[in-house]
């Protein structure tokens, strides 16, 4: 159907007919297979390498951190992270450090993720709860 294919597709189609080469979805027009590929027997399965548990954990931690870091206030779109990014300076807010026994912020949490200090995502959640 030349009308629906457009002129460039029609030209390419005409060129293929002139070359008189068989078309096969697995091979290009210049590749000649030397041996036919057989599908694996039902007993053979390709094994994927098991994912590295540490990398899976890092992806989970980064994903969780990203959701917290990018959370916005409904209606205004204001980023909720603003007061949690960096701890206040001790010399300007000394009472903060008296009231908050274990100060932590998003910068510290990010550094702990990057240094692979968390052994489970529950430890990250615990630090986030502490921060909030």
Tab-separated table of N, CA, C and O in Angstrom:
chain	number	residue	atom	x	y	z
A	1	UNK	N	0.850	-1.176	0.000
A	1	UNK	CA	0.000	0.000	0.000
A	1	UNK	C	0.884	1.224	0.000
A	1	UNK	O	1.278	1.733	1.024
A	2	UNK	N	1.204	1.716	-1.183
A	2	UNK	CA	2.154	2.805	-1.361
A	2	UNK	C	1.632	4.119	-0.799
A	2	UNK	O	2.387	4.920	-0.280
A	3	UNK	N	0.319	4.374	-0.866
A	3	UNK	CA	-0.242	5.632	-0.381
A	3	UNK	C	-0.056	5.786	1.121
A	3	UNK	O	0.241	6.861	1.610
A	4	UNK	N	-0.218	4.709	1.903
A	4	UNK	CA	-0.128	4.823	3.354
A	4	UNK	C	1.313	4.803	3.846
A	4	UNK	O	1.600	5.198	4.953
A	5	UNK	N	2.261	4.343	3.039
A	5	UNK	CA	3.643	4.234	3.477
A	5	UNK	C	4.432	5.517	3.282
A	5	UNK	O	5.427	5.739	3.931
A	6	UNK	N	4.035	6.357	2.393
A	6	UNK	CA	4.802	7.557	2.112
A	6	UNK	C	5.814	7.269	1.031
A	6	UNK	O	6.164	6.131	0.730
A	7	UNK	N	6.373	8.323	0.405
A	7	UNK	CA	7.252	8.137	-0.743
A	7	UNK	C	8.586	7.512	-0.373
A	7	UNK	O	9.111	6.684	-1.092
A	8	UNK	N	9.201	7.876	0.785
A	8	UNK	CA	10.499	7.307	1.136
A	8	UNK	C	10.365	5.834	1.467
A	8	UNK	O	11.212	5.021	1.113
A	9	UNK	N	9.287	5.458	2.150
A	9	UNK	CA	9.065	4.052	2.464
A	9	UNK	C	8.780	3.266	1.204
A	9	UNK	O	9.221	2.137	1.050
A	10	UNK	N	8.036	3.859	0.297
A	10	UNK	CA	7.727	3.191	-0.958
A	10	UNK	C	8.993	2.984	-1.764
A	10	UNK	O	9.205	1.926	-2.352
A	11	UNK	N	9.893	3.981	-1.783
A	11	UNK	CA	11.158	3.855	-2.511
A	11	UNK	C	12.006	2.755	-1.908
A	11	UNK	O	12.609	1.953	-2.620
A	12	UNK	N	12.082	2.704	-0.595
A	12	UNK	CA	12.858	1.671	0.077
A	12	UNK	C	12.268	0.303	-0.212
A	12	UNK	O	12.996	-0.658	-0.449
A	13	UNK	N	10.952	0.213	-0.233
A	13	UNK	CA	10.283	-1.046	-0.518
A	13	UNK	C	10.579	-1.500	-1.945
A	13	UNK	O	10.845	-2.668	-2.192
A	14	UNK	N	10.563	-0.562	-2.888
A	14	UNK	CA	10.842	-0.892	-4.283
A	14	UNK	C	12.282	-1.361	-4.432
A	14	UNK	O	12.566	-2.291	-5.164
A	15	UNK	N	13.227	-0.728	-3.705
A	15	UNK	CA	14.632	-1.122	-3.788
A	15	UNK	C	14.807	-2.551	-3.274
A	15	UNK	O	15.561	-3.329	-3.838
A	16	UNK	N	14.107	-2.909	-2.232
A	16	UNK	CA	14.221	-4.244	-1.682
A	16	UNK	C	13.719	-5.289	-2.667
A	16	UNK	O	14.285	-6.362	-2.784
A	17	UNK	N	12.650	-4.961	-3.399
A	17	UNK	CA	12.123	-5.897	-4.385
A	17	UNK	C	13.110	-6.093	-5.508
A	17	UNK	O	13.244	-7.179	-6.040
A	18	UNK	N	13.877	-5.044	-5.868
A	18	UNK	CA	14.846	-5.145	-6.949
A	18	UNK	C	16.064	-5.953	-6.537
A	18	UNK	O	16.697	-6.569	-7.367
A	19	UNK	N	16.396	-5.999	-5.256
A	19	UNK	CA	17.570	-6.729	-4.808
A	19	UNK	C	17.337	-8.231	-4.802
A	19	UNK	O	18.286	-9.002	-4.780
A	20	UNK	N	16.073	-8.671	-4.770
A	20	UNK	CA	15.723	-10.079	-4.797
A	20	UNK	C	16.388	-10.866	-3.673
A	20	UNK	O	16.820	-11.985	-3.852
A	21	UNK	N	16.519	-10.256	-2.483
A	21	UNK	CA	17.060	-10.966	-1.335
A	21	UNK	C	15.921	-11.254	-0.377
A	21	UNK	O	15.020	-10.436	-0.209
A	22	UNK	N	15.972	-12.417	0.277
A	22	UNK	CA	14.902	-12.728	1.225
A	22	UNK	C	14.988	-11.829	2.446
A	22	UNK	O	16.065	-11.451	2.876
A	23	UNK	N	13.828	-11.472	2.953
A	23	UNK	CA	13.777	-10.657	4.159
A	23	UNK	C	13.577	-11.574	5.354
A	23	UNK	O	12.784	-12.501	5.300
A	24	UNK	N	14.300	-11.306	6.431
A	24	UNK	CA	14.167	-12.077	7.659
A	24	UNK	C	14.264	-11.099	8.808
A	24	UNK	O	15.186	-10.295	8.849
A	25	UNK	N	13.361	-11.130	9.755
A	25	UNK	CA	13.359	-10.135	10.822
A	25	UNK	C	14.601	-10.179	11.714
A	25	UNK	O	14.953	-9.190	12.315
A	26	UNK	N	15.318	-11.307	11.787
A	26	UNK	CA	16.476	-11.398	12.653
A	26	UNK	C	17.762	-10.930	11.984
A	26	UNK	O	18.760	-10.715	12.637
A	27	UNK	N	17.773	-10.828	10.681
A	27	UNK	CA	19.010	-10.541	9.969
A	27	UNK	C	18.872	-9.309	9.099
A	27	UNK	O	17.812	-9.027	8.566
A	28	UNK	N	19.981	-8.605	8.919
A	28	UNK	CA	19.974	-7.475	7.996
A	28	UNK	C	20.075	-8.018	6.582
A	28	UNK	O	20.365	-9.190	6.368
A	29	UNK	N	19.893	-7.169	5.614
A	29	UNK	CA	19.934	-7.593	4.220
A	29	UNK	C	21.341	-8.019	3.797
A	29	UNK	O	21.509	-8.733	2.841
A	30	UNK	N	22.373	-7.573	4.484
A	30	UNK	CA	23.739	-7.910	4.101
A	30	UNK	C	24.263	-9.120	4.849
A	30	UNK	O	25.306	-9.638	4.520
A	31	UNK	N	23.575	-9.602	5.853
A	31	UNK	CA	24.029	-10.731	6.654
A	31	UNK	C	23.446	-12.022	6.103
A	31	UNK	O	22.249	-12.135	5.892
A	32	UNK	N	24.310	-12.972	5.866
A	32	UNK	CA	23.865	-14.289	5.429
A	32	UNK	C	24.123	-15.264	6.565
A	32	UNK	O	25.288	-15.490	6.919
A	33	UNK	N	23.098	-15.840	7.139
A	33	UNK	CA	23.311	-16.756	8.253
A	33	UNK	C	24.011	-18.025	7.788
A	33	UNK	O	23.707	-18.550	6.731
A	34	UNK	N	24.969	-18.507	8.580
A	34	UNK	CA	25.674	-19.733	8.228
A	34	UNK	C	24.999	-20.941	8.847
A	34	UNK	O	25.149	-22.034	8.391
A	35	UNK	N	24.276	-20.706	9.907
A	35	UNK	CA	23.617	-21.801	10.605
A	35	UNK	C	22.310	-21.265	11.180
A	35	UNK	O	22.273	-20.175	11.708
A	36	UNK	N	21.263	-22.032	11.083
A	36	UNK	CA	19.996	-21.578	11.626
A	36	UNK	C	20.032	-21.666	13.137
A	36	UNK	O	20.551	-22.627	13.702
A	37	UNK	N	19.495	-20.646	13.788
A	37	UNK	CA	19.434	-20.608	15.238
A	37	UNK	C	18.274	-21.462	15.704
A	37	UNK	O	17.166	-21.357	15.192
A	38	UNK	N	18.535	-22.291	16.673
A	38	UNK	CA	17.492	-23.111	17.269
A	38	UNK	C	17.109	-22.506	18.610
A	38	UNK	O	17.984	-22.086	19.360
A	39	UNK	N	15.829	-22.445	18.925
A	39	UNK	CA	15.450	-21.942	20.248
A	39	UNK	C	15.943	-22.914	21.311
A	39	UNK	O	16.070	-24.110	21.053
A	40	UNK	N	16.260	-22.388	22.520
A	40	UNK	CA	16.723	-23.291	23.576
A	40	UNK	C	15.650	-24.311	23.906
A	40	UNK	O	14.459	-24.031	23.829
A	41	UNK	N	16.079	-25.513	24.244
A	41	UNK	CA	15.109	-26.541	24.605
A	41	UNK	C	14.416	-26.134	25.895
A	41	UNK	O	14.890	-25.279	26.625
A	42	UNK	N	13.322	-26.780	26.201
A	42	UNK	CA	12.549	-26.393	27.375
A	42	UNK	C	13.330	-26.573	28.660
A	42	UNK	O	13.076	-25.901	29.632
A	43	UNK	N	14.302	-27.474	28.693
A	43	UNK	CA	15.103	-27.688	29.891
A	43	UNK	C	16.164	-26.623	30.092
A	43	UNK	O	16.679	-26.429	31.184
A	44	UNK	N	16.506	-25.913	29.020
A	44	UNK	CA	17.545	-24.877	29.116
A	44	UNK	C	16.899	-23.520	29.350
A	44	UNK	O	16.025	-23.116	28.620
A	45	UNK	N	17.347	-22.848	30.366
A	45	UNK	CA	16.888	-21.478	30.617
A	45	UNK	C	18.110	-20.612	30.776
A	45	UNK	O	19.104	-21.024	31.354
A	46	UNK	N	18.016	-19.427	30.244
A	46	UNK	CA	19.117	-18.480	30.422
A	46	UNK	C	19.073	-17.962	31.848
A	46	UNK	O	18.041	-17.513	32.312
A	47	UNK	N	20.200	-18.039	32.505
A	47	UNK	CA	20.262	-17.584	33.880
A	47	UNK	C	20.764	-16.152	33.918
A	47	UNK	O	21.761	-15.824	33.285
A	48	UNK	N	20.020	-15.327	34.625
A	48	UNK	CA	20.458	-13.959	34.863
A	48	UNK	C	21.282	-13.943	36.130
A	48	UNK	O	20.988	-14.670	37.074
A	49	UNK	N	22.284	-13.115	36.129
A	49	UNK	CA	23.081	-12.971	37.338
A	49	UNK	C	22.204	-12.383	38.437
A	49	UNK	O	21.409	-11.477	38.195
A	50	UNK	N	22.334	-12.925	39.623
A	50	UNK	CA	21.563	-12.409	40.750
A	50	UNK	C	21.996	-10.977	41.034
A	50	UNK	O	23.184	-10.673	40.992
A	51	UNK	N	21.038	-10.089	41.280
A	51	UNK	CA	21.419	-8.699	41.552
A	51	UNK	C	22.223	-8.602	42.850
A	51	UNK	O	21.979	-9.352	43.799
A	52	UNK	N	23.177	-7.709	42.842
A	52	UNK	CA	24.005	-7.490	44.022
A	52	UNK	C	23.131	-6.881	45.107
A	52	UNK	O	22.548	-5.810	44.913
A	53	UNK	N	23.006	-7.532	46.266
A	53	UNK	CA	22.130	-7.019	47.326
A	53	UNK	C	22.505	-5.606	47.774
A	53	UNK	O	21.627	-4.809	48.091
A	54	UNK	N	23.779	-5.287	47.788
A	54	UNK	CA	24.202	-3.944	48.189
A	54	UNK	C	23.724	-2.898	47.183
A	54	UNK	O	23.290	-1.810	47.566
A	55	UNK	N	23.778	-3.233	45.895
A	55	UNK	CA	23.302	-2.298	44.872
A	55	UNK	C	21.788	-2.142	44.927
A	55	UNK	O	21.256	-1.053	44.718
A	56	UNK	N	21.083	-3.228	45.209
A	56	UNK	CA	19.626	-3.162	45.367
A	56	UNK	C	19.288	-2.245	46.543
A	56	UNK	O	18.409	-1.390	46.443
A	57	UNK	N	20.001	-2.414	47.640
A	57	UNK	CA	19.785	-1.557	48.815
A	57	UNK	C	20.076	-0.102	48.478
A	57	UNK	O	19.290	0.787	48.826
A	58	UNK	N	21.176	0.167	47.788
A	58	UNK	CA	21.533	1.554	47.435
A	58	UNK	C	20.451	2.192	46.567
A	58	UNK	O	20.087	3.344	46.770
A	59	UNK	N	19.917	1.431	45.611
A	59	UNK	CA	18.835	1.969	44.768
A	59	UNK	C	17.606	2.281	45.611
A	59	UNK	O	16.959	3.307	45.440
A	60	UNK	N	17.286	1.385	46.545
A	60	UNK	CA	16.129	1.596	47.423
A	60	UNK	C	16.340	2.838	48.292
A	60	UNK	O	15.437	3.658	48.457
A	61	UNK	N	17.535	2.981	48.866
A	61	UNK	CA	17.834	4.144	49.705
A	61	UNK	C	17.765	5.434	48.901
A	61	UNK	O	17.190	6.431	49.350
A	62	UNK	N	18.351	5.432	47.712
A	62	UNK	CA	18.319	6.626	46.866
A	62	UNK	C	16.899	6.981	46.456
A	62	UNK	O	16.531	8.161	46.415
A	63	UNK	N	16.095	5.977	46.175
A	63	UNK	CA	14.702	6.207	45.802
A	63	UNK	C	13.922	6.825	46.961
A	63	UNK	O	13.206	7.819	46.786
A	64	UNK	N	14.080	6.250	48.137
A	64	UNK	CA	13.393	6.761	49.322
A	64	UNK	C	13.842	8.187	49.641
A	64	UNK	O	13.020	9.074	49.871
A	65	UNK	N	15.145	8.413	49.617
A	65	UNK	CA	15.688	9.748	49.877
A	65	UNK	C	15.141	10.745	48.842
A	65	UNK	O	14.750	11.859	49.192
A	66	UNK	N	15.114	10.353	47.597
A	66	UNK	CA	14.615	11.235	46.539
A	66	UNK	C	13.175	11.653	46.749
A	66	UNK	O	12.806	12.804	46.529
A	67	UNK	N	12.352	10.717	47.196
A	67	UNK	CA	10.945	11.052	47.457
A	67	UNK	C	10.819	12.060	48.595
A	67	UNK	O	10.013	12.991	48.519
A	68	UNK	N	11.605	11.876	49.642
A	68	UNK	CA	11.568	12.820	50.767
A	68	UNK	C	12.122	14.167	50.319
A	68	UNK	O	11.538	15.221	50.584
A	69	UNK	N	13.232	14.160	49.620
A	69	UNK	CA	13.908	15.383	49.207
A	69	UNK	C	13.039	16.213	48.260
A	69	UNK	O	13.064	17.445	48.296
A	70	UNK	N	12.271	15.561	47.423
A	70	UNK	CA	11.467	16.269	46.420
A	70	UNK	C	10.008	16.464	46.817
A	70	UNK	O	9.219	16.956	46.014
A	71	UNK	N	9.651	16.103	48.038
A	71	UNK	CA	8.261	16.251	48.490
A	71	UNK	C	7.868	17.728	48.531
A	71	UNK	O	8.655	18.587	48.933
A	72	UNK	N	6.648	17.995	48.092
A	72	UNK	CA	6.144	19.370	48.073
A	72	UNK	C	4.842	19.473	48.860
A	72	UNK	O	4.135	18.493	49.040
A	73	UNK	N	4.570	20.697	49.280
A	73	UNK	CA	3.331	20.974	49.989
A	73	UNK	C	2.194	21.023	48.976
A	73	UNK	O	2.300	21.699	47.942
A	74	UNK	N	1.132	20.320	49.286
A	74	UNK	CA	-0.020	20.311	48.397
A	74	UNK	C	-0.614	21.707	48.297
A	74	UNK	O	-0.782	22.395	49.300
A	75	UNK	N	-0.913	22.118	47.107
A	75	UNK	CA	-1.532	23.431	46.896
A	75	UNK	C	-0.517	24.511	46.560
A	75	UNK	O	-0.715	25.280	45.641
A	76	UNK	N	0.589	24.584	47.317
A	76	UNK	CA	1.564	25.652	47.070
A	76	UNK	C	2.756	25.178	46.244
A	76	UNK	O	3.407	25.979	45.592
A	77	UNK	N	3.059	23.883	46.315
A	77	UNK	CA	4.223	23.366	45.606
A	77	UNK	C	5.540	23.650	46.317
A	77	UNK	O	6.605	23.359	45.803
A	78	UNK	N	5.465	24.220	47.520
A	78	UNK	CA	6.676	24.539	48.288
A	78	UNK	C	7.397	23.256	48.661
A	78	UNK	O	6.785	22.283	49.104
A	79	UNK	N	8.711	23.248	48.488
A	79	UNK	CA	9.506	22.088	48.872
A	79	UNK	C	9.542	21.974	50.391
A	79	UNK	O	9.891	22.931	51.081
A	80	UNK	N	9.184	20.810	50.890
A	80	UNK	CA	9.116	20.606	52.337
A	80	UNK	C	10.499	20.387	52.962
A	80	UNK	O	10.636	20.428	54.178
A	81	UNK	N	11.502	20.194	52.164
A	81	UNK	CA	12.845	19.912	52.677
A	81	UNK	C	13.564	21.132	53.229
A	81	UNK	O	14.574	20.999	53.921
A	82	UNK	N	13.084	22.324	52.935
A	82	UNK	CA	13.828	23.555	53.211
A	82	UNK	C	14.404	23.628	54.620
A	82	UNK	O	15.568	23.976	54.790
A	83	UNK	N	13.629	23.309	55.645
A	83	UNK	CA	14.146	23.435	57.014
A	83	UNK	C	14.971	22.225	57.446
A	83	UNK	O	15.566	22.236	58.528
A	84	UNK	N	15.030	21.193	56.589
A	84	UNK	CA	15.742	19.976	56.955
A	84	UNK	C	17.046	19.765	56.188
A	84	UNK	O	17.738	18.781	56.427
A	85	UNK	N	17.372	20.660	55.277
A	85	UNK	CA	18.562	20.459	54.447
A	85	UNK	C	19.838	20.565	55.269
A	85	UNK	O	20.734	19.734	55.159
A	86	UNK	N	19.939	21.571	56.100
A	86	UNK	CA	21.162	21.820	56.868
A	86	UNK	C	20.794	22.191	58.299
A	86	UNK	O	19.882	22.970	58.529
A	87	UNK	N	21.533	21.633	59.235
A	87	UNK	CA	21.310	21.978	60.650
A	87	UNK	C	21.603	23.461	60.879
A	87	UNK	O	22.491	24.033	60.222
A	88	UNK	N	20.905	24.083	61.817
A	88	UNK	CA	21.186	25.492	62.106
A	88	UNK	C	22.560	25.631	62.791
A	88	UNK	O	22.994	24.716	63.495
A	89	UNK	N	23.232	26.755	62.587
A	89	UNK	CA	24.542	26.963	63.225
A	89	UNK	C	24.411	26.971	64.755
A	89	UNK	O	23.497	27.585	65.309
A	90	UNK	N	25.343	26.285	65.423
A	90	UNK	CA	25.308	26.194	66.889
A	90	UNK	C	25.394	27.551	67.557
A	90	UNK	O	24.726	27.811	68.551
A	91	UNK	N	26.216	28.431	66.996
A	91	UNK	CA	26.402	29.749	67.621
A	91	UNK	C	25.156	30.628	67.488
A	91	UNK	O	24.948	31.526	68.287
A	92	UNK	N	24.314	30.375	66.493
A	92	UNK	CA	23.096	31.163	66.322
A	92	UNK	C	21.895	30.541	67.041
A	92	UNK	O	20.976	31.250	67.444
A	93	UNK	N	21.889	29.236	67.181
A	93	UNK	CA	20.761	28.533	67.797
A	93	UNK	C	21.262	27.515	68.816
A	93	UNK	O	21.057	26.309	68.653
A	94	UNK	N	21.886	27.955	69.897
A	94	UNK	CA	22.431	27.005	70.872
A	94	UNK	C	21.352	26.160	71.553
A	94	UNK	O	21.595	24.997	71.886
A	95	UNK	N	20.155	26.711	71.732
A	95	UNK	CA	19.072	25.960	72.388
A	95	UNK	C	18.627	24.766	71.544
A	95	UNK	O	18.174	23.765	72.096
A	96	UNK	N	18.726	24.907	70.242
A	96	UNK	CA	18.336	23.809	69.350
A	96	UNK	C	19.077	22.539	69.747
A	96	UNK	O	18.493	21.458	69.836
A	97	UNK	N	20.363	22.651	70.006
A	97	UNK	CA	21.201	21.502	70.333
A	97	UNK	C	20.983	21.005	71.761
A	97	UNK	O	21.360	19.882	72.084
A	98	UNK	N	20.375	21.820	72.589
A	98	UNK	CA	20.001	21.379	73.931
A	98	UNK	C	18.671	20.622	73.897
A	98	UNK	O	18.476	19.655	74.620
A	99	UNK	N	17.775	21.073	73.028
A	99	UNK	CA	16.445	20.468	72.921
A	99	UNK	C	16.487	19.201	72.060
A	99	UNK	O	15.802	18.225	72.354
A	100	UNK	N	17.286	19.219	71.003
A	100	UNK	CA	17.381	18.087	70.075
A	100	UNK	C	18.617	17.267	70.448
A	100	UNK	O	19.742	17.680	70.162
A	101	UNK	N	18.435	16.108	71.069
A	101	UNK	CA	19.586	15.334	71.546
A	101	UNK	C	20.424	14.713	70.418
A	101	UNK	O	21.623	14.540	70.564
A	102	UNK	N	19.796	14.365	69.285
A	102	UNK	CA	20.516	13.754	68.164
A	102	UNK	C	20.198	14.522	66.879
A	102	UNK	O	19.405	14.065	66.054
A	103	UNK	N	20.792	15.689	66.690
A	103	UNK	CA	20.480	16.465	65.481
A	103	UNK	C	20.952	15.764	64.207
A	103	UNK	O	22.029	15.180	64.178
A	104	UNK	N	20.101	15.802	63.202
A	104	UNK	CA	20.427	15.206	61.905
A	104	UNK	C	19.687	15.993	60.833
A	104	UNK	O	18.622	16.559	61.074
A	105	UNK	N	20.264	16.060	59.655
A	105	UNK	CA	19.628	16.771	58.544
A	105	UNK	C	19.782	15.955	57.263
A	105	UNK	O	20.414	14.888	57.259
A	106	UNK	N	19.210	16.451	56.171
A	106	UNK	CA	19.267	15.735	54.904
A	106	UNK	C	20.694	15.626	54.360
A	106	UNK	O	21.022	14.649	53.688
A	107	UNK	N	21.527	16.607	54.665
A	107	UNK	CA	22.917	16.557	54.213
A	107	UNK	C	23.659	15.398	54.878
A	107	UNK	O	24.401	14.664	54.219
A	108	UNK	N	23.438	15.219	56.170
A	108	UNK	CA	24.062	14.113	56.902
A	108	UNK	C	23.527	12.777	56.387
A	108	UNK	O	24.292	11.826	56.172
A	109	UNK	N	22.234	12.707	56.169
A	109	UNK	CA	21.617	11.475	55.674
A	109	UNK	C	22.159	11.131	54.293
A	109	UNK	O	22.504	9.977	54.017
A	110	UNK	N	22.267	12.142	53.414
A	110	UNK	CA	22.812	11.896	52.061
A	110	UNK	C	24.239	11.361	52.149
A	110	UNK	O	24.614	10.432	51.427
A	111	UNK	N	25.032	11.937	53.033
A	111	UNK	CA	26.422	11.495	53.197
A	111	UNK	C	26.474	10.050	53.697
A	111	UNK	O	27.340	9.270	53.264
A	112	UNK	N	25.565	9.692	54.582
A	112	UNK	CA	25.526	8.316	55.088
A	112	UNK	C	25.130	7.331	53.983
A	112	UNK	O	25.657	6.221	53.918
A	113	UNK	N	24.210	7.744	53.111
A	113	UNK	CA	23.840	6.893	51.973
A	113	UNK	C	25.044	6.704	51.065
A	113	UNK	O	25.386	5.583	50.683
A	114	UNK	N	25.692	7.804	50.722
A	114	UNK	CA	26.836	7.747	49.807
A	114	UNK	C	27.999	6.942	50.383
A	114	UNK	O	28.732	6.280	49.644
A	115	UNK	N	28.177	6.994	51.696
A	115	UNK	CA	29.256	6.248	52.360
A	115	UNK	C	28.837	4.803	52.678
A	115	UNK	O	29.613	4.067	53.281
A	116	UNK	N	27.622	4.448	52.275
A	116	UNK	CA	27.093	3.093	52.485
A	116	UNK	C	27.070	2.697	53.963
A	116	UNK	O	27.409	1.584	54.341
A	117	UNK	N	26.634	3.645	54.781
A	117	UNK	CA	26.542	3.420	56.230
A	117	UNK	C	25.276	2.667	56.624
A	117	UNK	O	25.222	2.084	57.687
A	118	UNK	N	24.256	2.709	55.777
A	118	UNK	CA	23.005	2.031	56.094
A	118	UNK	C	23.079	0.578	55.636
A	118	UNK	O	23.418	0.295	54.492
A	119	UNK	N	22.747	-0.330	56.540
A	119	UNK	CA	22.734	-1.752	56.197
A	119	UNK	C	21.343	-2.217	55.778
A	119	UNK	O	21.202	-3.264	55.152
A	120	UNK	N	20.316	-1.433	56.134
A	120	UNK	CA	18.935	-1.730	55.728
A	120	UNK	C	18.221	-0.411	55.461
A	120	UNK	O	18.658	0.649	55.926
A	121	UNK	N	17.124	-0.488	54.739
A	121	UNK	CA	16.349	0.734	54.504
A	121	UNK	C	15.642	1.177	55.791
A	121	UNK	O	15.303	2.343	55.938
A	122	UNK	N	15.467	0.262	56.720
A	122	UNK	CA	14.841	0.615	58.000
A	122	UNK	C	15.708	1.606	58.781
A	122	UNK	O	15.186	2.473	59.497
A	123	UNK	N	17.018	1.496	58.644
A	123	UNK	CA	17.914	2.433	59.315
A	123	UNK	C	17.757	3.841	58.734
A	123	UNK	O	17.770	4.822	59.471
A	124	UNK	N	17.575	3.916	57.431
A	124	UNK	CA	17.329	5.221	56.807
A	124	UNK	C	15.997	5.788	57.286
A	124	UNK	O	15.907	6.969	57.642
A	125	UNK	N	14.980	4.976	57.308
A	125	UNK	CA	13.661	5.425	57.775
A	125	UNK	C	13.766	5.924	59.214
A	125	UNK	O	13.180	6.957	59.576
A	126	UNK	N	14.534	5.237	60.034
A	126	UNK	CA	14.728	5.650	61.426
A	126	UNK	C	15.374	7.037	61.500
A	126	UNK	O	14.950	7.896	62.286
A	127	UNK	N	16.392	7.286	60.667
A	127	UNK	CA	17.018	8.609	60.640
A	127	UNK	C	16.055	9.680	60.138
A	127	UNK	O	16.051	10.811	60.638
A	128	UNK	N	15.231	9.349	59.164
A	128	UNK	CA	14.252	10.315	58.661
A	128	UNK	C	13.225	10.650	59.745
A	128	UNK	O	12.877	11.820	59.928
A	129	UNK	N	12.783	9.649	60.476
A	129	UNK	CA	11.841	9.901	61.579
A	129	UNK	C	12.488	10.779	62.642
A	129	UNK	O	11.857	11.688	63.175
A	130	UNK	N	13.737	10.500	62.934
A	130	UNK	CA	14.481	11.312	63.906
A	130	UNK	C	14.548	12.767	63.441
A	130	UNK	O	14.323	13.686	64.214
A	131	UNK	N	14.816	12.964	62.175
A	131	UNK	CA	14.912	14.312	61.608
A	131	UNK	C	13.581	15.039	61.708
A	131	UNK	O	13.510	16.194	62.115
A	132	UNK	N	12.486	14.362	61.346
A	132	UNK	CA	11.166	14.985	61.381
A	132	UNK	C	10.722	15.241	62.811
A	132	UNK	O	10.064	16.174	63.131
